[in-house]
Short mmCIF file of C-alpha atoms and ligand atoms in Angstrom, two decimals:
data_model
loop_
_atom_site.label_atom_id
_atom_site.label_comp_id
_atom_site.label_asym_id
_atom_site.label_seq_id
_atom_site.Cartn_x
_atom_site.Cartn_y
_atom_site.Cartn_z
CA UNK P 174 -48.70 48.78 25.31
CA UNK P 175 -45.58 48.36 23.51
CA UNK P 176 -45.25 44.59 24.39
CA UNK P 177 -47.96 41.65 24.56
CA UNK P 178 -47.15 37.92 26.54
CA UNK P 179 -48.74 35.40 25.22
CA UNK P 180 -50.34 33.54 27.65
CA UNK P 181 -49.99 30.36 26.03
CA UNK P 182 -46.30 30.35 26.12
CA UNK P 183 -45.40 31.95 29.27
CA UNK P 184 -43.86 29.93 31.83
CA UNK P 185 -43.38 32.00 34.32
CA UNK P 186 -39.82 31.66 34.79
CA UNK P 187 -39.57 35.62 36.02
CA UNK P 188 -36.78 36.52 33.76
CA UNK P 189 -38.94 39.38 32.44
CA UNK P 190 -39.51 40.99 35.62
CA UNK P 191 -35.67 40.78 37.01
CA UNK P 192 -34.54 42.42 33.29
CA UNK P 193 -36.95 45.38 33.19
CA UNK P 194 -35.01 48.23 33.14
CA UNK P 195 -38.68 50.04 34.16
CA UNK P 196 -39.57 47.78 36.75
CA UNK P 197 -43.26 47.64 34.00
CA UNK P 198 -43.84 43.85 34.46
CA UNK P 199 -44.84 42.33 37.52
CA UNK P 200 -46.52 38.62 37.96
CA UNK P 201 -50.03 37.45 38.39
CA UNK P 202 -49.35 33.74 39.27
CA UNK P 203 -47.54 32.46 36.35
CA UNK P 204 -48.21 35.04 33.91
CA UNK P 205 -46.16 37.97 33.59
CA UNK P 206 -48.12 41.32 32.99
CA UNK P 207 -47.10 44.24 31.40
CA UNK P 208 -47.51 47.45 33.27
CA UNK P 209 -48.07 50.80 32.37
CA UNK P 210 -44.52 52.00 33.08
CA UNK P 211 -43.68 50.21 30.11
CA UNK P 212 -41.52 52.08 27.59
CA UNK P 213 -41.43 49.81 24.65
CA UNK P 214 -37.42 49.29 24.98
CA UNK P 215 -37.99 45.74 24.20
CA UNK P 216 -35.36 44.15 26.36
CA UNK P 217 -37.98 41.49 27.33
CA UNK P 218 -38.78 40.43 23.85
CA UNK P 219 -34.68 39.75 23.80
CA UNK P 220 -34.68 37.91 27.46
CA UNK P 221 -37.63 35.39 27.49
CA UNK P 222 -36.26 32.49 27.28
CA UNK P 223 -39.63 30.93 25.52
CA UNK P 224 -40.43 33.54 23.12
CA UNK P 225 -43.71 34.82 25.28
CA UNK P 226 -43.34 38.22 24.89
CA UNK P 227 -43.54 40.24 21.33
CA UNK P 228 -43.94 43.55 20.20
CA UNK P 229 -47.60 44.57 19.02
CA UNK P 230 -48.02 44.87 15.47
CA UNK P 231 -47.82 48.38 15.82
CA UNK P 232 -44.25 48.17 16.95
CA UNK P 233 -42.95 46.19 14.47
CA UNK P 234 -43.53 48.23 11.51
CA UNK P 235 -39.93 49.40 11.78
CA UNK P 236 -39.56 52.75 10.02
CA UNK P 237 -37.61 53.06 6.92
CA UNK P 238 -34.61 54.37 8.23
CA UNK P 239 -32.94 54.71 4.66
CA UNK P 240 -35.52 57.39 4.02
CA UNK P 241 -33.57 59.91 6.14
CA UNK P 242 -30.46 61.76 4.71
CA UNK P 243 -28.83 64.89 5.88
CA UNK P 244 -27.13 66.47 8.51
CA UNK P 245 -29.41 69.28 9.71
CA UNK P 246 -28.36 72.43 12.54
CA UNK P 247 -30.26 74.31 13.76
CA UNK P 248 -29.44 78.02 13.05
CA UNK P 249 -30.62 79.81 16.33
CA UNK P 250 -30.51 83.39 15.82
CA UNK P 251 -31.48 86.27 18.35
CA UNK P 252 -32.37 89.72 17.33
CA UNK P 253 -31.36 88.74 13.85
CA UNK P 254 -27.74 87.76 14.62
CA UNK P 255 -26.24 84.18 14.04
CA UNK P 256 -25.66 82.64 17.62
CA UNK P 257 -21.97 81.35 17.50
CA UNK P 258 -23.10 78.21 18.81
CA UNK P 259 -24.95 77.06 15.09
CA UNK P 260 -21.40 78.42 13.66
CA UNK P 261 -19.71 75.97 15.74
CA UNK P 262 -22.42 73.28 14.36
CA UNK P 263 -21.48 73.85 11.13
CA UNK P 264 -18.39 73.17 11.76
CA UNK P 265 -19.31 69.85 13.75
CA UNK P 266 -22.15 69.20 11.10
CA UNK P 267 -19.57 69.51 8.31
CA UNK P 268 -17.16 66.69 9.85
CA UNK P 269 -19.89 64.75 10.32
CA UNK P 270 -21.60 64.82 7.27
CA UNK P 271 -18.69 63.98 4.91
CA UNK P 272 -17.95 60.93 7.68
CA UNK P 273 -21.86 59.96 6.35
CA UNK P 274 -21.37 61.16 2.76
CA UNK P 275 -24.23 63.56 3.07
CA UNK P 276 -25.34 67.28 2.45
CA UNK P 277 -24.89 69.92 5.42
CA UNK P 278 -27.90 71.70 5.81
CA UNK P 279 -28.99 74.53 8.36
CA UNK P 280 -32.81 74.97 9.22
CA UNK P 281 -33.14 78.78 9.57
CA UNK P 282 -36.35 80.37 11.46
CA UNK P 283 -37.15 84.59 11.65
CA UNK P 284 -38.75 87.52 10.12
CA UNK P 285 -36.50 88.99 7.46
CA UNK P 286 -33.55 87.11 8.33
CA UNK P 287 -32.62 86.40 4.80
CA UNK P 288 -29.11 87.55 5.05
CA UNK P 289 -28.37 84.85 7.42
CA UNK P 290 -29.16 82.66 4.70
CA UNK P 291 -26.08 83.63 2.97
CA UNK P 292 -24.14 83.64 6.37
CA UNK P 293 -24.63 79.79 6.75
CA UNK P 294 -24.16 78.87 3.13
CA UNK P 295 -20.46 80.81 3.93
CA UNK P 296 -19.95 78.60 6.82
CA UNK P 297 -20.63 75.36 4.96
CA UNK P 298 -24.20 74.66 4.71
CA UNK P 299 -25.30 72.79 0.88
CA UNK P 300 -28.57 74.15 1.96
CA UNK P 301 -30.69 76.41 3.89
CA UNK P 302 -34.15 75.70 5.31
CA UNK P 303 -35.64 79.36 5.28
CA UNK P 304 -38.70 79.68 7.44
CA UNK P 305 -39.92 82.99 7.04
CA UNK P 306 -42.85 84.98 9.00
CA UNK P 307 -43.48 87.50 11.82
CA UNK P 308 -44.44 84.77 14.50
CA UNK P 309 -40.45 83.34 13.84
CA UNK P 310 -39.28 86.83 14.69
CA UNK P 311 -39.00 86.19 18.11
CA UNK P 312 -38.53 82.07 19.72
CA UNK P 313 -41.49 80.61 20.83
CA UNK P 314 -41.69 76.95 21.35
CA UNK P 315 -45.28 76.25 19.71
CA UNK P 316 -43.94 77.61 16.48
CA UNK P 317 -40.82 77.05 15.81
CA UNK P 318 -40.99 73.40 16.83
CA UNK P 319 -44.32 73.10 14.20
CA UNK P 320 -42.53 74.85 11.58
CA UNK P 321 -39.73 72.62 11.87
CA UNK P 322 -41.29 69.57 12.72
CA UNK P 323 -43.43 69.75 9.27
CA UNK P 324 -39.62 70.68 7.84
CA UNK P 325 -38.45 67.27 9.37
CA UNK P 326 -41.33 65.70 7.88
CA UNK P 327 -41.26 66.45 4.52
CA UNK P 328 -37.17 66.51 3.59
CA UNK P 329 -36.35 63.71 6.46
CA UNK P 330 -32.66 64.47 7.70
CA UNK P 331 -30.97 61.75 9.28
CA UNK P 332 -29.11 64.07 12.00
CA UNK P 333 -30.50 67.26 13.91
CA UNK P 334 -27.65 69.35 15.98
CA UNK P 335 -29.09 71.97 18.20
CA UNK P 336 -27.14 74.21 21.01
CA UNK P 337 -27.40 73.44 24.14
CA UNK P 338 -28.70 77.30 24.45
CA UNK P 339 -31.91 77.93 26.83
CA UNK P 340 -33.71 77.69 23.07
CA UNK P 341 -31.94 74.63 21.72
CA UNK P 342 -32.83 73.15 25.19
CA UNK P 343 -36.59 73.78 25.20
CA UNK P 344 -36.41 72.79 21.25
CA UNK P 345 -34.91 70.24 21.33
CA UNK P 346 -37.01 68.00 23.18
CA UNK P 347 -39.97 69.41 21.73
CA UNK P 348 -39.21 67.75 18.05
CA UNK P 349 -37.75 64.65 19.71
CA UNK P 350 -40.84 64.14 21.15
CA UNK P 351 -42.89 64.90 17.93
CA UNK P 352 -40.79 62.86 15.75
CA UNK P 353 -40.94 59.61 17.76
CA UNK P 354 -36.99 59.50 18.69
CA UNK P 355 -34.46 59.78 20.83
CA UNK P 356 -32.26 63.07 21.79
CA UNK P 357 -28.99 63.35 23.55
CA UNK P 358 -28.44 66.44 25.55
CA UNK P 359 -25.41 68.02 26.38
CA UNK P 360 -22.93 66.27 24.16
CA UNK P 361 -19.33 67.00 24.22
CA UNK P 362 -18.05 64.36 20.86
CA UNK P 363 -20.01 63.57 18.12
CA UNK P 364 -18.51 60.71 15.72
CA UNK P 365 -20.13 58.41 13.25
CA UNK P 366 -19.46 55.03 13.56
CA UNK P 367 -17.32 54.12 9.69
CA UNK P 368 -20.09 50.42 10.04
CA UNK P 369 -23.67 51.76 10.69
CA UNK P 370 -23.19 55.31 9.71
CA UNK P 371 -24.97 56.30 12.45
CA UNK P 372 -23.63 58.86 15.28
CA UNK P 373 -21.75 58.13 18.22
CA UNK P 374 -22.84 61.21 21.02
CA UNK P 375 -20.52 60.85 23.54
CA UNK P 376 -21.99 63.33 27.05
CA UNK P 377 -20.48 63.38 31.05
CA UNK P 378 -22.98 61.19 32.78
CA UNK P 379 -22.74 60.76 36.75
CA UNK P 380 -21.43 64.01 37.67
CA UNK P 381 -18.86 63.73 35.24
CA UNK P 382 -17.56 61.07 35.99
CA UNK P 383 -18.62 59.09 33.71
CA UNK P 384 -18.73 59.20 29.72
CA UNK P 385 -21.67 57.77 28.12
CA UNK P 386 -21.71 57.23 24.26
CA UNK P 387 -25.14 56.82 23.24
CA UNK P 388 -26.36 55.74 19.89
CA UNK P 389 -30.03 56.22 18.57
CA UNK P 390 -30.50 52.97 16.10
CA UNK P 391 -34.10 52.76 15.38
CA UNK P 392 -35.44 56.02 14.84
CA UNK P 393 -34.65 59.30 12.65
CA UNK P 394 -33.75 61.71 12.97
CA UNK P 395 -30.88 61.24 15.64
CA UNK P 396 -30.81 63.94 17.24
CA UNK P 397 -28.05 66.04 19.73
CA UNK P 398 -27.74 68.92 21.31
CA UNK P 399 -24.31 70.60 21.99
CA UNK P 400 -23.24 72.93 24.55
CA UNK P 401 -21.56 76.32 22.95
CA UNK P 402 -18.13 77.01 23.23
CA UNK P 403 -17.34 72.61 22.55
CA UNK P 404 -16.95 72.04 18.76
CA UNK P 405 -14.52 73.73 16.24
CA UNK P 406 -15.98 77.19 14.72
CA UNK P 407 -16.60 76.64 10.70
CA UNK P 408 -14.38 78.09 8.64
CA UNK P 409 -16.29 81.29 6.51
CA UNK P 410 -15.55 81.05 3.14
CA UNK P 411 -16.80 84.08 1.33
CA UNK P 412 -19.08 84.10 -1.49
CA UNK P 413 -19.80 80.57 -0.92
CA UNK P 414 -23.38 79.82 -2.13
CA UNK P 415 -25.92 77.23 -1.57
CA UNK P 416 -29.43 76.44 -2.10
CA UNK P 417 -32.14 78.26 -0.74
CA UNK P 418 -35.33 76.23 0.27
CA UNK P 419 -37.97 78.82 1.89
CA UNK P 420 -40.43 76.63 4.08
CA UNK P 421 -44.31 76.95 3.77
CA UNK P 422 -45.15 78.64 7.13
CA UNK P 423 -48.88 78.55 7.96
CA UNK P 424 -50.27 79.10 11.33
CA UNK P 425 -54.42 78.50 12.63
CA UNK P 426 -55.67 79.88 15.67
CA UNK P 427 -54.62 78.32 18.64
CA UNK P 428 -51.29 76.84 17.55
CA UNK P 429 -49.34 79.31 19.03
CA UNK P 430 -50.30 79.22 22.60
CA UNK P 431 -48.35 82.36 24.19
CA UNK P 432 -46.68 85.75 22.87
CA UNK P 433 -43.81 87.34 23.72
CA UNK P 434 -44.78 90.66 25.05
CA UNK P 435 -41.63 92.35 25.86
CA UNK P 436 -37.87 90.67 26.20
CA UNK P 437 -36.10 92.02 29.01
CA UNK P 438 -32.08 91.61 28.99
CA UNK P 439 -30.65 90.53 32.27
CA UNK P 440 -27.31 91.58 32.89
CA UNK P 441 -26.58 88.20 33.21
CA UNK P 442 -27.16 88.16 29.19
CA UNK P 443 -24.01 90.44 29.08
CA UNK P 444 -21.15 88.36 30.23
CA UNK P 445 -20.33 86.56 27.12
CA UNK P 446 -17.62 83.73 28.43
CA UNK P 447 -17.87 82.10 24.96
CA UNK P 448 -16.73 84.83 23.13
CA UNK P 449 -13.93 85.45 25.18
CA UNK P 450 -10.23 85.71 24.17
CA UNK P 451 -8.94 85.49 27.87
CA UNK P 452 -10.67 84.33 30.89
CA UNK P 453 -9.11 85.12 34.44
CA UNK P 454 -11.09 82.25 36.61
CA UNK P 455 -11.18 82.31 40.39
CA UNK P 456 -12.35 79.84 42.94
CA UNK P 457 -12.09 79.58 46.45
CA UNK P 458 -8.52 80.06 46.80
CA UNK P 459 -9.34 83.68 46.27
CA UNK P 460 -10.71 83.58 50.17
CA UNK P 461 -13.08 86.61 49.61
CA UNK P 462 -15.10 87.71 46.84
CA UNK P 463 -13.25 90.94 46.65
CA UNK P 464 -10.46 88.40 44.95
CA UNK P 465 -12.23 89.00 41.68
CA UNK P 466 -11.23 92.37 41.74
CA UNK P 467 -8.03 91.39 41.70
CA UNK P 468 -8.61 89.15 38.73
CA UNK P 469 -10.22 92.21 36.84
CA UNK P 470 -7.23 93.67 36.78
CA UNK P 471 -5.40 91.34 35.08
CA UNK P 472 -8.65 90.54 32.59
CA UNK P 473 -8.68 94.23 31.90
CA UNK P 474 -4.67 94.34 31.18
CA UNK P 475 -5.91 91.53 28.66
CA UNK P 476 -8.87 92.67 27.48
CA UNK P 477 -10.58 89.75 29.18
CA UNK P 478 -12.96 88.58 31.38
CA UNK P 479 -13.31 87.08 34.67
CA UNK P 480 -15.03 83.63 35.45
CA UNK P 481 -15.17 81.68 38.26
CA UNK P 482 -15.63 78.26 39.56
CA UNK P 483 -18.67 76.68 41.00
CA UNK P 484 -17.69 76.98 44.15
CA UNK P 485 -17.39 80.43 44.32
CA UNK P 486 -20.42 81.48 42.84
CA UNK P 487 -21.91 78.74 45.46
CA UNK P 488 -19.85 80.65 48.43
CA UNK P 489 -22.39 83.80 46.80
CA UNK P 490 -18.84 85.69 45.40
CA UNK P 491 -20.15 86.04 42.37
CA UNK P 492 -23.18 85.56 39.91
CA UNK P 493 -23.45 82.26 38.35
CA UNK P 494 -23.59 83.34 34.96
CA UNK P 495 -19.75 83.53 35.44
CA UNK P 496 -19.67 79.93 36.05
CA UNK P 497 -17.17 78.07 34.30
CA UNK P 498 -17.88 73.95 33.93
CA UNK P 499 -19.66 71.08 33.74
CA UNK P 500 -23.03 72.97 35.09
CA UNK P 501 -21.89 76.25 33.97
CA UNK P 502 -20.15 77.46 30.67
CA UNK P 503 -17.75 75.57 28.53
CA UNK P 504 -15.20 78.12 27.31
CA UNK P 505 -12.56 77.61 25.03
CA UNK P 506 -10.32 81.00 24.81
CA UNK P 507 -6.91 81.49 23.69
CA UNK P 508 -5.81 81.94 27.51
CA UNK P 509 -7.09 80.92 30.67
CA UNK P 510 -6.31 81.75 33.75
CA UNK P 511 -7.07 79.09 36.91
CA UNK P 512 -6.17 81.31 39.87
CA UNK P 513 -6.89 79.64 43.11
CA UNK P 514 -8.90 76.43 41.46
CA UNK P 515 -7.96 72.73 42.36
CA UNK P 516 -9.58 71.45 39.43
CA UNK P 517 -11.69 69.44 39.68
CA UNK P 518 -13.09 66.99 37.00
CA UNK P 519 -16.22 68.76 36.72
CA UNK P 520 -14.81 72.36 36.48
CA UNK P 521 -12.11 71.09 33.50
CA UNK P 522 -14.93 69.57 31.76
CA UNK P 523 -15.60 72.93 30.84
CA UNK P 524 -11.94 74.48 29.99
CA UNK P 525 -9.75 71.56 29.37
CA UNK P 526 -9.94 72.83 25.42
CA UNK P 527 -8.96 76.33 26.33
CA UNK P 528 -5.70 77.31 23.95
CA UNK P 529 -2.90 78.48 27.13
CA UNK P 530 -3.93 77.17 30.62
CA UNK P 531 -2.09 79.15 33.36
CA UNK P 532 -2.69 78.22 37.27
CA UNK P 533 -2.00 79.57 40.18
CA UNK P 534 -2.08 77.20 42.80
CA UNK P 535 -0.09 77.21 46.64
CA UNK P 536 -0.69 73.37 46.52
CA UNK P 537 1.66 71.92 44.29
CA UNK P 538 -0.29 68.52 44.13
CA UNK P 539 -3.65 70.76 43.09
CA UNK P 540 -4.81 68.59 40.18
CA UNK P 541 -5.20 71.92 37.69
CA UNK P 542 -1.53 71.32 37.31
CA UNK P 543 -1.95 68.34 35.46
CA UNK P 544 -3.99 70.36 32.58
CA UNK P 545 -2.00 73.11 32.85
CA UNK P 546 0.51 74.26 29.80
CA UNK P 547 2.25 76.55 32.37
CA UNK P 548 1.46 76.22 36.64
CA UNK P 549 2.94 79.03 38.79
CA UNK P 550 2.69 77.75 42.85
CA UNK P 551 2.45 80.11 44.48
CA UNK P 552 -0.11 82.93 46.67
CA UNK P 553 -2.33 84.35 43.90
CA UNK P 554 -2.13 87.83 45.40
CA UNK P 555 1.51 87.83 45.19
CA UNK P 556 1.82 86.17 41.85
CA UNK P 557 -0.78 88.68 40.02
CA UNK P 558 0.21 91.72 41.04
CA UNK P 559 4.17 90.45 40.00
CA UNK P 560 2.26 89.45 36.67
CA UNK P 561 0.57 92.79 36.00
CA UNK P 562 4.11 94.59 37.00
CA UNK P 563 5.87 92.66 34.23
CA UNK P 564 3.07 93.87 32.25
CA UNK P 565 3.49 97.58 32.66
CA UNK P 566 7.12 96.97 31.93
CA UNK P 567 5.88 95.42 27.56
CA UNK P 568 4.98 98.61 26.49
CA UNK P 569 1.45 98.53 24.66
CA UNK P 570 1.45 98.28 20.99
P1 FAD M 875 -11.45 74.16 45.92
O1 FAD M 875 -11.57 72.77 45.42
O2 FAD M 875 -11.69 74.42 47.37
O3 FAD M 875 -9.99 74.66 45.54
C1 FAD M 875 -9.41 75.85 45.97
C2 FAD M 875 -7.96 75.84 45.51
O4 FAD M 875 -7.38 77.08 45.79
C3 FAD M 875 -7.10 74.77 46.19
O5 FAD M 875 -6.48 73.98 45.17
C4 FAD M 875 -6.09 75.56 46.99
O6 FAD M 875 -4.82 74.92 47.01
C5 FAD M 875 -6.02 76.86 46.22
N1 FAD M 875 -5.63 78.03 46.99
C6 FAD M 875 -5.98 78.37 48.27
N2 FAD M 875 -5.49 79.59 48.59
C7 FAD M 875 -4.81 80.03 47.51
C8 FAD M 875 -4.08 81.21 47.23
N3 FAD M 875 -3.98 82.20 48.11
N4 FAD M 875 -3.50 81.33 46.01
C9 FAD M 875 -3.59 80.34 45.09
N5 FAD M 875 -4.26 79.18 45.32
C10 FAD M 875 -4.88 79.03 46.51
N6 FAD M 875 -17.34 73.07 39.70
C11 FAD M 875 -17.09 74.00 38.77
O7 FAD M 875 -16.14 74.78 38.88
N7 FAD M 875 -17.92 74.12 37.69
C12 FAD M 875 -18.99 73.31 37.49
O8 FAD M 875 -19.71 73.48 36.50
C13 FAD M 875 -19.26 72.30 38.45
N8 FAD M 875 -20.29 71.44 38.28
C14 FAD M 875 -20.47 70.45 39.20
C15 FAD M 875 -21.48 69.50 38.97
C16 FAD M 875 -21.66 68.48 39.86
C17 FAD M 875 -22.74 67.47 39.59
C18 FAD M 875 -20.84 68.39 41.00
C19 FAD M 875 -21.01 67.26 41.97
C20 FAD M 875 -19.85 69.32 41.23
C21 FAD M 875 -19.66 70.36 40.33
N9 FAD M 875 -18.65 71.32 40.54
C22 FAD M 875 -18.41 72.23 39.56
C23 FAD M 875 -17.90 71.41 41.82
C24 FAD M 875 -16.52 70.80 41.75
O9 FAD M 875 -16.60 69.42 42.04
C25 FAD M 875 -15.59 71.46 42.77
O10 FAD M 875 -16.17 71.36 44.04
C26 FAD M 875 -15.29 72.92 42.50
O11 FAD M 875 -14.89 73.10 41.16
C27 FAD M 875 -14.18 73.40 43.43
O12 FAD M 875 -13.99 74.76 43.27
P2 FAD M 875 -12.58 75.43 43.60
O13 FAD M 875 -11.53 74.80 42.77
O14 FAD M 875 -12.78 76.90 43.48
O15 FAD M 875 -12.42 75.14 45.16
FE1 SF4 M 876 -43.08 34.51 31.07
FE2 SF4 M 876 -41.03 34.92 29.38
FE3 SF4 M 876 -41.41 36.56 31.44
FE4 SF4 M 876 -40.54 34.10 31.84
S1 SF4 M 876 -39.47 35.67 30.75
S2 SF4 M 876 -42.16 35.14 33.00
S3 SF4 M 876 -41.66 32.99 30.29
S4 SF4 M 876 -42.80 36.21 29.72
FE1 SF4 M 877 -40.06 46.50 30.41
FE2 SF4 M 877 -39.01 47.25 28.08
FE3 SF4 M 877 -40.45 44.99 28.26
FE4 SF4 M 877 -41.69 47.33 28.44
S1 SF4 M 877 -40.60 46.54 26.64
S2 SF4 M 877 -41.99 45.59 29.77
S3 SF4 M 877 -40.14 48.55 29.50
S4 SF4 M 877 -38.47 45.43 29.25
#
């Protein structure tokens, strides 16, 4: 247990019990007792009034926070190629380690991936952790969360950014839990606070309606994940160098408990929202999933893509790897199109930083309008086909 009572000074005043965010302590006459739910927050410690409960001994050796320095990201790569989500850390990791006063560094894991090295030193990293050996080639949670676990143990960085990808999400976790601290998932701001130096990760909490900023003040590393498509891209400087620091990478029997025997690509795998320049969304307005091939048109006169909203790929219009929000993608393209959306909070969450918003809406009140840098009311399958005739009237460069 985290937490001890001591008998001799509890009065059994209840105060415990009622402030137990865990509902751990119950009472045995007039002794409180300290459950197995118990989580160590030490809120207790702070609300008995007598001073009859303390941390163990074990608790109180408070680690030595000053020990940790560096903002680390994690530089997920697939088939040798630099996800855009760690170039986006960079660019994050960059803001936030001059805010600290602090190197950028990017933890790098593969087989022969040593001219991503030089990628991330172009995109601002003052180092690279290189970890370097056919088990890396392809993810696999046992190993890459040893290798850099033992990485986090021996050069102790202060900050770990990871994407939000299915890897950073499975990752993630997986160190926080190794390294005794805390993670926040999903975040949508990172700041450091100018007092503390420590980081602010602000994250929708409660549906979105809600924005939490949580801090992590007793542990190290802080760590974050970040959802791709949020955070500014780094810029690439070319020729920029940095430090190379190639990780020991050892494995025994056994610590690698499963093996990747073939990777099939889903199709889903294909649609690449992030990347995309201009996004025609639909949502229910469109009545019928045959609406999207309406929108196609218009993303192919673009040389976009289409997207949708949650509720159509709920309605079964369309796959939900189109899905555009708070539980889908967060895009941020030059354009976007809302055609037939009403906007809801949890659907902007993931396009309010789009460059050009355009909706189409019939209702006038429809809430995208208030996002939008140019609203057109009006029947979507009137207005598009008037926009793609306009269109064919620019002649193409
Ligand atoms: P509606 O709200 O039904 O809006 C349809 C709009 O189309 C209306 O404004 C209407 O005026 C307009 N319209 C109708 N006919 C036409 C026409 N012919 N031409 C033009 N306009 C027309 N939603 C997301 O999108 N992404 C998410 O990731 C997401 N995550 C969620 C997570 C949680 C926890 C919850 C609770 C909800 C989430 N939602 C998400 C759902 C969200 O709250 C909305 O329900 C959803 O976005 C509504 O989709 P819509 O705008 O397509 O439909
Ligand atoms: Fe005992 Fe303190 Fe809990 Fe009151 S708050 S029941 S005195 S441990
Ligand atoms: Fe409850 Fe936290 Fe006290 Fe544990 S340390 S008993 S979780 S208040």
């Amino acid at each position: 247990m985290a937490v001890n009572v001591l008998k001799d000074k509890c009065k059994g005043c209840t105060k415990c019990v009622k402030n137990c965010p865990f509902s751990a302590i119950t009472m045995e006459g007039k002794l409180a007792v300290i459950g197995a739910g118990c989580t160590g927050c030490g809120q207790c410690v702070e609300v008995c009034p007598f001073g009859a409960i303390e941390k163990t001994e074990e608790e109180k050796k408070e680690k030595d926070l000053s020990a940790y320095h560096g903002v680390w990201v994690f530089a997920e790569q697939r088939d040798g190629k630099l996800m855009q989500v760690a170039v986006e850390l960079l660019g994050e990791g960059r803001k936030l380690a001059n805010a600290v006063g602090c190197e950028l560094c990017a933890v790098l894991c593969g087989d022969g991936v040593d001219e991503l090295a030089d990628e991330l030193f172009e995109y601002g990293a003052d180092k690279v952790y290189y970890a370097n050996a056919p088990e890396l080639k392809q993810y696999t949670t046992d190993a890459y969360t040893k290798v850099i676990y033992e990485a986090i143990t021996v050069y102790k960085p202060e900050i770990v950014l990871l994407g939000a990808t299915h890897i950073g999400r499975d990752l993630g976790p997986c160190l926080a839990v190794k390294c005794d601290t805390g993670l926040t998932a999903d975040c949508t701001k990172l700041e450091i606070n100018p007092e503390t130096k420590g980081i602010m990760q602000t994250r929708p909490a409660f549906g979105g309606n809600l924005m939490a900023t949580i801090v992590c003040p007793n542990h190290r590393p802080q760590m974050s994940t970040v959802r791709p498509g949020v955070m500014e891209k780094a810029e690439k400087i070319p020729g920029r160098r940095g430090e190379l620091v190639k990780l020991d990478v050892a494995f025994a029997a056994g610590d690698i408990r499963t093996k990747v025997l073939e990777v099939v690509k889903s199709a889903k795998e294909m649609v690449s929202l992030t990347d995309a320049d201009v996004i025609i969304a639909g949502g229910m307005g469109l009545g019928k999933p045959e609406g999207f091939e309406v929108l196609q048109k218009l993303a192919d006169r673009f040389g976009g893509t289409v997207a949708a909203s949650r509720a159509a790929v709920d309605a079964g219009w369309i796959d939900h790897a189109y899905q555009v929000g708070q539980t889908g993608t967060t895009v941020k393209p030059k354009i976007y199109f809302a055609c037939g959306i009403s906007g809801a909070i949890q659907h902007v969450a993931g396009m309010q930083n789009s460059g050009l918003i355009v909706a189409i809406n019939t209702n006038e009140n429809a809430p995208i309008f208030d996002i939008a840098d140019i609203g057109i009311v009006g029947d979507l399958y009137k207005v598009i086909p008037a926009i793609l005739e306009e269109l064919d009237k620019v002649p193409e460069k």
